[in-house]
């Protein structure tokens, strides 16, 4: 699961993801670019059990710039089953991207914990007491330490083995939402959580439908509840175009979209001269404008592609981006 693909400054106490169950097998990787070094522990990323950002637990990973201020990283490593020790890397350069990978994988009968720096394996140890851990919060960076002066990008968590379909997804927690890879639409495919969706926002993505059915088929659904919570929700019905609902007061129907072709979709909720309205764009052309007399922000908005209540539209989406604010 990609957490952040763009170059993003490290911010103190920034919650970026929640992992309902961190499996025994996992891989974490990211790129970091420090702007400066100074003495004292400076956090980059930290996994924490539970929502208390000040609570420290030695069973989950964390990455800091070392107390010495020499530009080296301190990365937690397992000892007696806990990540209660650390490995100090060689110093990494300023103003340059360095790639960090931390993984724990089953190797025959043992779980092996590995750290790589710029593709080179620099630390390997067996974790003799591996365990799955519930309710893991991911920060970049945490609240308890100074924040490293620098940037992070291409941050991802691969949670569990690829064939473990029962494992709960990583929940993204972000101001804006980015899902850049091509994704085949699947029923009940939860892909992220927005802590807040402001009154003004935009949703853009590309869609390639492969067939149409004479029944409602879900594409993307933002919700704080069940199927009637639509903020907004998008469906196809046969070849009649895309149907978009927001609450009970806004309905938009697009022109017919071609099969097996990527179409560029953008929906923006804007405020102009004190009036809120929805604007729909297809391949850059404004096709629909609808006033919205009931406008408000929402908290803890779940993002589906597609939702749990209707069958999925046959096809794929990519370059999904949800941006808060105008």
mmCIF file of C-alpha atoms in Angstrom:
data_model
loop_
_atom_site.group_PDB
_atom_site.id
_atom_site.type_symbol
_atom_site.label_atom_id
_atom_site.label_comp_id
_atom_site.label_asym_id
_atom_site.label_seq_id
_atom_site.Cartn_x
_atom_site.Cartn_y
_atom_site.Cartn_z
ATOM 1 C CA UNK A 1 0.000 0.000 0.000
ATOM 2 C CA UNK A 2 1.503 3.312 -1.089
ATOM 3 C CA UNK A 3 1.325 5.841 1.757
ATOM 4 C CA UNK A 4 2.882 8.888 0.089
ATOM 5 C CA UNK A 5 4.326 9.121 -3.420
ATOM 6 C CA UNK A 6 5.129 12.828 -3.572
ATOM 7 C CA UNK A 7 8.030 14.665 -1.957
ATOM 8 C CA UNK A 8 6.587 15.643 1.431
ATOM 9 C CA UNK A 9 8.223 17.523 4.334
ATOM 10 C CA UNK A 10 8.462 15.618 7.604
ATOM 11 C CA UNK A 11 6.020 17.099 10.140
ATOM 12 C CA UNK A 12 5.886 16.460 13.878
ATOM 13 C CA UNK A 13 2.971 14.304 15.081
ATOM 14 C CA UNK A 14 1.749 13.618 11.528
ATOM 15 C CA UNK A 15 -0.367 10.463 11.443
ATOM 16 C CA UNK A 16 -0.186 9.001 7.926
ATOM 17 C CA UNK A 17 -1.682 5.505 8.251
ATOM 18 C CA UNK A 18 -3.364 3.019 10.569
ATOM 19 C CA UNK A 19 -2.587 -0.687 10.260
ATOM 20 C CA UNK A 20 -5.389 -2.702 11.925
ATOM 21 C CA UNK A 21 -3.127 -5.792 11.961
ATOM 22 C CA UNK A 22 0.614 -5.614 11.249
ATOM 23 C CA UNK A 23 1.442 -9.125 10.114
ATOM 24 C CA UNK A 24 4.520 -11.107 11.145
ATOM 25 C CA UNK A 25 5.684 -10.690 7.559
ATOM 26 C CA UNK A 26 5.946 -7.141 6.243
ATOM 27 C CA UNK A 27 8.094 -4.753 4.243
ATOM 28 C CA UNK A 28 8.458 -0.997 4.748
ATOM 29 C CA UNK A 29 10.338 1.231 2.358
ATOM 30 C CA UNK A 30 10.756 4.938 1.697
ATOM 31 C CA UNK A 31 13.148 7.588 0.399
ATOM 32 C CA UNK A 32 14.453 10.277 2.753
ATOM 33 C CA UNK A 33 16.298 13.522 1.925
ATOM 34 C CA UNK A 34 17.758 15.367 4.954
ATOM 35 C CA UNK A 35 18.307 19.118 4.689
ATOM 36 C CA UNK A 36 20.549 19.425 7.765
ATOM 37 C CA UNK A 37 21.943 17.497 10.727
ATOM 38 C CA UNK A 38 22.070 18.435 14.407
ATOM 39 C CA UNK A 39 22.707 16.668 17.692
ATOM 40 C CA UNK A 40 19.760 14.951 19.364
ATOM 41 C CA UNK A 41 17.374 12.250 18.223
ATOM 42 C CA UNK A 42 15.354 13.328 15.184
ATOM 43 C CA UNK A 43 12.481 11.126 14.056
ATOM 44 C CA UNK A 44 11.692 10.158 10.457
ATOM 45 C CA UNK A 45 9.004 7.467 10.770
ATOM 46 C CA UNK A 46 7.626 5.612 13.746
ATOM 47 C CA UNK A 47 5.139 2.790 14.148
ATOM 48 C CA UNK A 48 3.191 2.947 17.396
ATOM 49 C CA UNK A 49 0.756 0.523 19.043
ATOM 50 C CA UNK A 50 -2.412 2.505 19.716
ATOM 51 C CA UNK A 51 -3.245 6.163 19.162
ATOM 52 C CA UNK A 52 -1.147 7.637 22.005
ATOM 53 C CA UNK A 53 1.765 9.170 20.107
ATOM 54 C CA UNK A 54 3.771 9.552 23.331
ATOM 55 C CA UNK A 55 3.584 5.848 24.212
ATOM 56 C CA UNK A 56 6.689 3.931 23.178
ATOM 57 C CA UNK A 57 6.564 0.256 22.317
ATOM 58 C CA UNK A 58 9.564 -1.798 21.308
ATOM 59 C CA UNK A 59 7.714 -4.321 19.118
ATOM 60 C CA UNK A 60 7.235 -2.099 16.071
ATOM 61 C CA UNK A 61 9.695 -0.322 13.740
ATOM 62 C CA UNK A 62 11.055 3.202 13.965
ATOM 63 C CA UNK A 63 13.707 5.251 12.169
ATOM 64 C CA UNK A 64 15.628 8.211 13.631
ATOM 65 C CA UNK A 65 18.633 10.294 12.722
ATOM 66 C CA UNK A 66 21.234 9.438 15.331
ATOM 67 C CA UNK A 67 21.774 11.475 18.481
ATOM 68 C CA UNK A 68 25.370 12.212 17.426
ATOM 69 C CA UNK A 69 24.247 14.466 14.579
ATOM 70 C CA UNK A 70 26.671 12.776 12.175
ATOM 71 C CA UNK A 71 23.991 11.960 9.572
ATOM 72 C CA UNK A 72 23.660 8.271 10.411
ATOM 73 C CA UNK A 73 20.305 6.554 10.914
ATOM 74 C CA UNK A 74 19.233 4.607 13.989
ATOM 75 C CA UNK A 75 16.749 1.858 13.089
ATOM 76 C CA UNK A 76 15.068 -0.404 15.632
ATOM 77 C CA UNK A 77 15.959 -4.102 15.419
ATOM 78 C CA UNK A 78 14.548 -7.190 17.198
ATOM 79 C CA UNK A 79 16.212 -8.731 20.212
ATOM 80 C CA UNK A 80 14.483 -11.422 22.279
ATOM 81 C CA UNK A 81 11.421 -10.890 20.121
ATOM 82 C CA UNK A 82 11.193 -7.131 20.690
ATOM 83 C CA UNK A 83 12.599 -4.222 18.713
ATOM 84 C CA UNK A 84 14.415 -3.075 21.848
ATOM 85 C CA UNK A 85 17.783 -2.570 20.214
ATOM 86 C CA UNK A 86 18.911 -0.517 17.245
ATOM 87 C CA UNK A 87 21.262 -0.546 14.283
ATOM 88 C CA UNK A 88 23.298 2.514 13.342
ATOM 89 C CA UNK A 89 23.894 2.958 9.623
ATOM 90 C CA UNK A 90 26.719 4.794 7.923
ATOM 91 C CA UNK A 91 26.029 8.531 7.488
ATOM 92 C CA UNK A 92 23.824 9.415 4.522
ATOM 93 C CA UNK A 93 24.398 12.566 2.434
ATOM 94 C CA UNK A 94 22.545 15.851 2.794
ATOM 95 C CA UNK A 95 20.174 17.065 0.069
ATOM 96 C CA UNK A 96 20.225 13.635 -1.572
ATOM 97 C CA UNK A 97 17.582 10.916 -1.669
ATOM 98 C CA UNK A 98 18.524 7.729 0.206
ATOM 99 C CA UNK A 99 16.382 4.586 -0.009
ATOM 100 C CA UNK A 100 15.557 2.696 3.204
ATOM 101 C CA UNK A 101 13.969 -0.762 3.316
ATOM 102 C CA UNK A 102 12.995 -2.632 6.492
ATOM 103 C CA UNK A 103 11.480 -6.095 6.147
ATOM 104 C CA UNK A 104 10.569 -9.139 8.164
ATOM 105 C CA UNK A 105 9.946 -12.238 6.049
ATOM 106 C CA UNK A 106 9.541 -15.965 6.623
ATOM 107 C CA UNK A 107 12.663 -17.793 5.410
ATOM 108 C CA UNK A 108 11.856 -21.521 5.619
ATOM 109 C CA UNK A 109 11.002 -21.834 9.349
ATOM 110 C CA UNK A 110 12.462 -18.569 10.699
ATOM 111 C CA UNK A 111 11.375 -14.938 10.448
ATOM 112 C CA UNK A 112 14.321 -12.847 9.274
ATOM 113 C CA UNK A 113 14.530 -9.094 9.920
ATOM 114 C CA UNK A 114 16.522 -7.201 7.281
ATOM 115 C CA UNK A 115 17.603 -3.586 6.793
ATOM 116 C CA UNK A 116 18.729 -2.313 3.391
ATOM 117 C CA UNK A 117 20.284 1.063 2.610
ATOM 118 C CA UNK A 118 20.206 2.116 -1.051
ATOM 119 C CA UNK A 119 19.620 -1.500 -2.071
ATOM 120 C CA UNK A 120 22.524 -2.892 -0.036
ATOM 121 C CA UNK A 121 21.793 -5.330 2.785
ATOM 122 C CA UNK A 122 23.383 -3.783 5.909
ATOM 123 C CA UNK A 123 21.760 -5.739 8.764
ATOM 124 C CA UNK A 124 20.170 -9.194 9.118
ATOM 125 C CA UNK A 125 18.951 -10.984 12.253
ATOM 126 C CA UNK A 126 16.422 -13.694 13.125
ATOM 127 C CA UNK A 127 13.401 -12.543 15.120
ATOM 128 C CA UNK A 128 12.900 -15.489 17.465
ATOM 129 C CA UNK A 129 9.515 -14.317 18.782
ATOM 130 C CA UNK A 130 7.642 -12.717 15.870
ATOM 131 C CA UNK A 131 4.001 -11.770 16.327
ATOM 132 C CA UNK A 132 1.155 -10.027 14.557
ATOM 133 C CA UNK A 133 0.350 -6.698 16.199
ATOM 134 C CA UNK A 134 -3.042 -4.980 16.255
ATOM 135 C CA UNK A 135 -3.914 -1.302 15.994
ATOM 136 C CA UNK A 136 -0.608 0.112 14.730
ATOM 137 C CA UNK A 137 -0.441 3.864 14.055
ATOM 138 C CA UNK A 138 2.167 5.169 11.607
ATOM 139 C CA UNK A 139 3.718 8.632 12.001
ATOM 140 C CA UNK A 140 6.030 10.658 9.751
ATOM 141 C CA UNK A 141 7.210 11.945 12.095
ATOM 142 C CA UNK A 142 6.198 11.274 15.708
ATOM 143 C CA UNK A 143 5.288 13.584 18.593
ATOM 144 C CA UNK A 144 7.853 12.490 21.175
ATOM 145 C CA UNK A 145 11.065 13.466 19.371
ATOM 146 C CA UNK A 146 12.314 16.379 17.333
ATOM 147 C CA UNK A 147 11.398 16.115 13.662
ATOM 148 C CA UNK A 148 14.187 15.564 11.176
ATOM 149 C CA UNK A 149 14.647 18.541 8.869
ATOM 150 C CA UNK A 150 13.974 17.000 5.487
ATOM 151 C CA UNK A 151 11.612 15.234 3.126
ATOM 152 C CA UNK A 152 10.163 11.778 2.543
ATOM 153 C CA UNK A 153 8.658 10.190 -0.577
ATOM 154 C CA UNK A 154 7.630 6.810 -2.038
ATOM 155 C CA UNK A 155 6.669 5.567 1.440
ATOM 156 C CA UNK A 156 4.942 2.176 1.294
ATOM 157 C CA UNK A 157 3.926 -0.695 3.561
ATOM 158 C CA UNK A 158 3.552 -4.220 2.188
ATOM 159 C CA UNK A 159 1.646 -5.935 4.957
ATOM 160 C CA UNK A 160 1.759 -9.741 5.053
ATOM 161 C CA UNK A 161 2.222 -12.192 2.221
ATOM 162 C CA UNK A 162 0.603 -11.602 -1.151
ATOM 163 C CA UNK A 163 -1.628 -14.672 -0.761
ATOM 164 C CA UNK A 164 -3.007 -13.587 2.628
ATOM 165 C CA UNK A 165 -6.308 -12.215 1.364
ATOM 166 C CA UNK A 166 -7.857 -12.163 4.852
ATOM 167 C CA UNK A 167 -5.404 -9.571 6.170
ATOM 168 C CA UNK A 168 -6.936 -6.160 6.885
ATOM 169 C CA UNK A 169 -5.743 -3.328 4.657
ATOM 170 C CA UNK A 170 -3.577 -0.414 5.652
ATOM 171 C CA UNK A 171 -5.822 2.625 6.175
ATOM 172 C CA UNK A 172 -4.367 5.819 4.758
ATOM 173 C CA UNK A 173 -4.802 8.899 6.910
ATOM 174 C CA UNK A 174 -3.930 11.992 4.919
ATOM 175 C CA UNK A 175 -5.051 15.542 4.175
ATOM 176 C CA UNK A 176 -5.032 14.768 0.484
ATOM 177 C CA UNK A 177 -5.319 11.315 -1.035
ATOM 178 C CA UNK A 178 -3.252 9.912 -3.875
ATOM 179 C CA UNK A 179 -3.571 6.476 -5.474
ATOM 180 C CA UNK A 180 -1.450 6.536 -8.612
ATOM 181 C CA UNK A 181 -1.295 2.895 -9.703
ATOM 182 C CA UNK A 182 -3.822 1.203 -11.979
ATOM 183 C CA UNK A 183 -6.412 -0.598 -9.866
ATOM 184 C CA UNK A 184 -8.977 -3.104 -11.104
ATOM 185 C CA UNK A 185 -12.293 -2.172 -9.506
ATOM 186 C CA UNK A 186 -13.337 -4.728 -6.870
ATOM 187 C CA UNK A 187 -16.399 -4.892 -4.649
ATOM 188 C CA UNK A 188 -15.764 -3.786 -1.038
ATOM 189 C CA UNK A 189 -12.294 -2.451 -1.896
ATOM 190 C CA UNK A 190 -11.464 -0.034 0.932
ATOM 191 C CA UNK A 191 -8.448 2.017 -0.141
ATOM 192 C CA UNK A 192 -8.110 4.835 2.388
ATOM 193 C CA UNK A 193 -9.383 7.064 5.171
ATOM 194 C CA UNK A 194 -9.583 10.862 5.082
ATOM 195 C CA UNK A 195 -9.646 12.371 8.602
ATOM 196 C CA UNK A 196 -11.502 15.342 7.143
ATOM 197 C CA UNK A 197 -13.094 16.241 3.816
ATOM 198 C CA UNK A 198 -13.518 19.991 3.622
ATOM 199 C CA UNK A 199 -16.467 21.839 2.123
ATOM 200 C CA UNK A 200 -14.397 22.514 -0.981
ATOM 201 C CA UNK A 201 -12.494 19.675 -2.616
ATOM 202 C CA UNK A 202 -11.769 17.971 -5.903
ATOM 203 C CA UNK A 203 -11.739 14.316 -6.943
ATOM 204 C CA UNK A 204 -9.942 13.330 -10.136
ATOM 205 C CA UNK A 205 -9.143 9.961 -11.693
ATOM 206 C CA UNK A 206 -8.947 8.075 -14.954
ATOM 207 C CA UNK A 207 -11.367 5.238 -15.665
ATOM 208 C CA UNK A 208 -11.418 2.520 -18.319
ATOM 209 C CA UNK A 209 -14.727 0.594 -18.312
ATOM 210 C CA UNK A 210 -14.559 -2.779 -20.060
ATOM 211 C CA UNK A 211 -18.276 -3.673 -20.174
ATOM 212 C CA UNK A 212 -21.663 -2.396 -19.028
ATOM 213 C CA UNK A 213 -24.555 -4.191 -17.308
ATOM 214 C CA UNK A 214 -28.201 -3.204 -16.926
ATOM 215 C CA UNK A 215 -27.807 -2.712 -13.170
ATOM 216 C CA UNK A 216 -26.157 -0.233 -10.837
ATOM 217 C CA UNK A 217 -22.396 -0.758 -10.632
ATOM 218 C CA UNK A 218 -20.161 1.082 -8.167
ATOM 219 C CA UNK A 219 -17.021 3.008 -9.141
ATOM 220 C CA UNK A 220 -15.882 5.233 -6.252
ATOM 221 C CA UNK A 221 -17.744 5.864 -3.023
ATOM 222 C CA UNK A 222 -16.832 8.261 -0.212
ATOM 223 C CA UNK A 223 -18.876 7.580 2.904
ATOM 224 C CA UNK A 224 -19.153 7.984 6.664
ATOM 225 C CA UNK A 225 -21.778 5.258 6.980
ATOM 226 C CA UNK A 226 -23.811 2.955 4.760
ATOM 227 C CA UNK A 227 -24.873 3.111 1.101
ATOM 228 C CA UNK A 228 -27.009 6.223 1.629
ATOM 229 C CA UNK A 229 -23.984 8.212 2.826
ATOM 230 C CA UNK A 230 -22.683 9.532 -0.503
ATOM 231 C CA UNK A 231 -20.106 12.338 -0.343
ATOM 232 C CA UNK A 232 -20.060 11.675 -3.257
ATOM 233 C CA UNK A 233 -20.707 8.263 -4.859
ATOM 234 C CA UNK A 234 -20.310 7.309 -8.524
ATOM 235 C CA UNK A 235 -22.069 4.529 -10.441
ATOM 236 C CA UNK A 236 -22.639 3.248 -13.948
ATOM 237 C CA UNK A 237 -25.985 1.923 -15.181
ATOM 238 C CA UNK A 238 -25.696 0.217 -18.574
ATOM 239 C CA UNK A 239 -24.143 2.598 -21.119
ATOM 240 C CA UNK A 240 -25.986 5.685 -19.898
ATOM 241 C CA UNK A 241 -22.876 7.432 -18.577
ATOM 242 C CA UNK A 242 -21.618 7.906 -15.051
ATOM 243 C CA UNK A 243 -24.150 8.826 -12.369
ATOM 244 C CA UNK A 244 -22.891 10.914 -9.436
ATOM 245 C CA UNK A 245 -24.762 11.551 -6.196
ATOM 246 C CA UNK A 246 -23.790 13.734 -3.256
ATOM 247 C CA UNK A 247 -26.191 13.485 -0.347
ATOM 248 C CA UNK A 248 -29.840 13.678 -1.349
ATOM 249 C CA UNK A 249 -29.717 17.053 -3.103
ATOM 250 C CA UNK A 250 -27.106 16.699 -5.854
ATOM 251 C CA UNK A 251 -27.292 14.439 -8.911
ATOM 252 C CA UNK A 252 -25.102 14.575 -12.027
ATOM 253 C CA UNK A 253 -25.208 12.366 -15.105
ATOM 254 C CA UNK A 254 -22.309 12.440 -17.551
ATOM 255 C CA UNK A 255 -22.304 11.688 -21.264
ATOM 256 C CA UNK A 256 -21.680 8.067 -22.277
ATOM 257 C CA UNK A 257 -18.066 6.959 -21.756
ATOM 258 C CA UNK A 258 -16.364 4.662 -24.301
ATOM 259 C CA UNK A 259 -15.375 1.099 -23.410
ATOM 260 C CA UNK A 260 -11.720 0.021 -23.223
ATOM 261 C CA UNK A 261 -10.557 3.641 -23.322
ATOM 262 C CA UNK A 262 -9.183 5.814 -20.532
ATOM 263 C CA UNK A 263 -11.442 8.774 -19.725
ATOM 264 C CA UNK A 264 -10.219 11.585 -17.475
ATOM 265 C CA UNK A 265 -12.772 12.498 -14.774
ATOM 266 C CA UNK A 266 -12.728 15.454 -12.391
ATOM 267 C CA UNK A 267 -15.400 16.489 -9.906
ATOM 268 C CA UNK A 268 -14.856 19.709 -7.985
ATOM 269 C CA UNK A 269 -16.949 21.169 -5.178
ATOM 270 C CA UNK A 270 -16.292 24.903 -5.296
ATOM 271 C CA UNK A 271 -17.393 28.070 -3.542
ATOM 272 C CA UNK A 272 -17.767 31.105 -5.789
ATOM 273 C CA UNK A 273 -19.288 34.373 -4.502
ATOM 274 C CA UNK A 274 -20.577 32.537 -1.453
ATOM 275 C CA UNK A 275 -22.365 29.849 -3.491
ATOM 276 C CA UNK A 276 -21.330 26.173 -3.525
ATOM 277 C CA UNK A 277 -21.575 24.159 -6.707
ATOM 278 C CA UNK A 278 -20.393 20.899 -8.250
ATOM 279 C CA UNK A 279 -18.522 21.009 -11.545
ATOM 280 C CA UNK A 280 -17.940 17.905 -13.650
ATOM 281 C CA UNK A 281 -15.126 17.676 -16.205
ATOM 282 C CA UNK A 282 -14.680 14.884 -18.769
ATOM 283 C CA UNK A 283 -11.308 14.859 -20.537
ATOM 284 C CA UNK A 284 -10.818 18.490 -19.524
ATOM 285 C CA UNK A 285 -14.207 19.712 -20.756
ATOM 286 C CA UNK A 286 -16.753 21.098 -18.282
ATOM 287 C CA UNK A 287 -19.904 19.028 -18.900
ATOM 288 C CA UNK A 288 -22.063 19.679 -15.820
ATOM 289 C CA UNK A 289 -22.593 22.405 -13.181
ATOM 290 C CA UNK A 290 -25.007 21.863 -10.284
ATOM 291 C CA UNK A 291 -25.699 24.141 -7.300
ATOM 292 C CA UNK A 292 -25.408 22.593 -3.846
ATOM 293 C CA UNK A 293 -27.648 24.196 -1.231
ATOM 294 C CA UNK A 294 -26.472 21.858 1.557
ATOM 295 C CA UNK A 295 -22.716 22.034 2.084
ATOM 296 C CA UNK A 296 -20.623 20.844 5.030
ATOM 297 C CA UNK A 297 -17.342 19.166 5.892
ATOM 298 C CA UNK A 298 -17.066 15.510 6.944
ATOM 299 C CA UNK A 299 -14.767 13.621 9.304
ATOM 300 C CA UNK A 300 -13.326 10.099 9.005
ATOM 301 C CA UNK A 301 -14.403 9.595 5.409
ATOM 302 C CA UNK A 302 -13.834 6.109 4.002
ATOM 303 C CA UNK A 303 -12.829 5.792 0.344
ATOM 304 C CA UNK A 304 -13.922 2.715 -1.650
ATOM 305 C CA UNK A 305 -13.206 1.591 -5.216
ATOM 306 C CA UNK A 306 -15.827 0.107 -5.358
ATOM 307 C CA UNK A 307 -18.234 -0.007 -2.379
ATOM 308 C CA UNK A 308 -19.480 -2.990 -0.296
ATOM 309 C CA UNK A 309 -23.145 -2.647 -1.257
ATOM 310 C CA UNK A 310 -23.239 -2.896 -5.056
ATOM 311 C CA UNK A 311 -21.343 -4.938 -7.594
ATOM 312 C CA UNK A 312 -18.242 -3.303 -9.006
ATOM 313 C CA UNK A 313 -18.152 -1.638 -12.402
ATOM 314 C CA UNK A 314 -16.095 -3.828 -14.725
ATOM 315 C CA UNK A 315 -12.911 -1.942 -15.522
ATOM 316 C CA UNK A 316 -9.977 -0.115 -13.952
ATOM 317 C CA UNK A 317 -9.109 3.252 -12.448
ATOM 318 C CA UNK A 318 -5.777 5.021 -11.979
ATOM 319 C CA UNK A 319 -4.344 8.368 -10.873
ATOM 320 C CA UNK A 320 -7.020 8.827 -8.196
ATOM 321 C CA UNK A 321 -6.430 12.093 -6.354
ATOM 322 C CA UNK A 322 -8.620 13.721 -3.704
ATOM 323 C CA UNK A 323 -7.527 17.242 -2.776
ATOM 324 C CA UNK A 324 -8.922 19.193 0.172
ATOM 325 C CA UNK A 325 -9.619 22.865 -0.439
ATOM 326 C CA UNK A 326 -9.858 24.877 -3.650
#
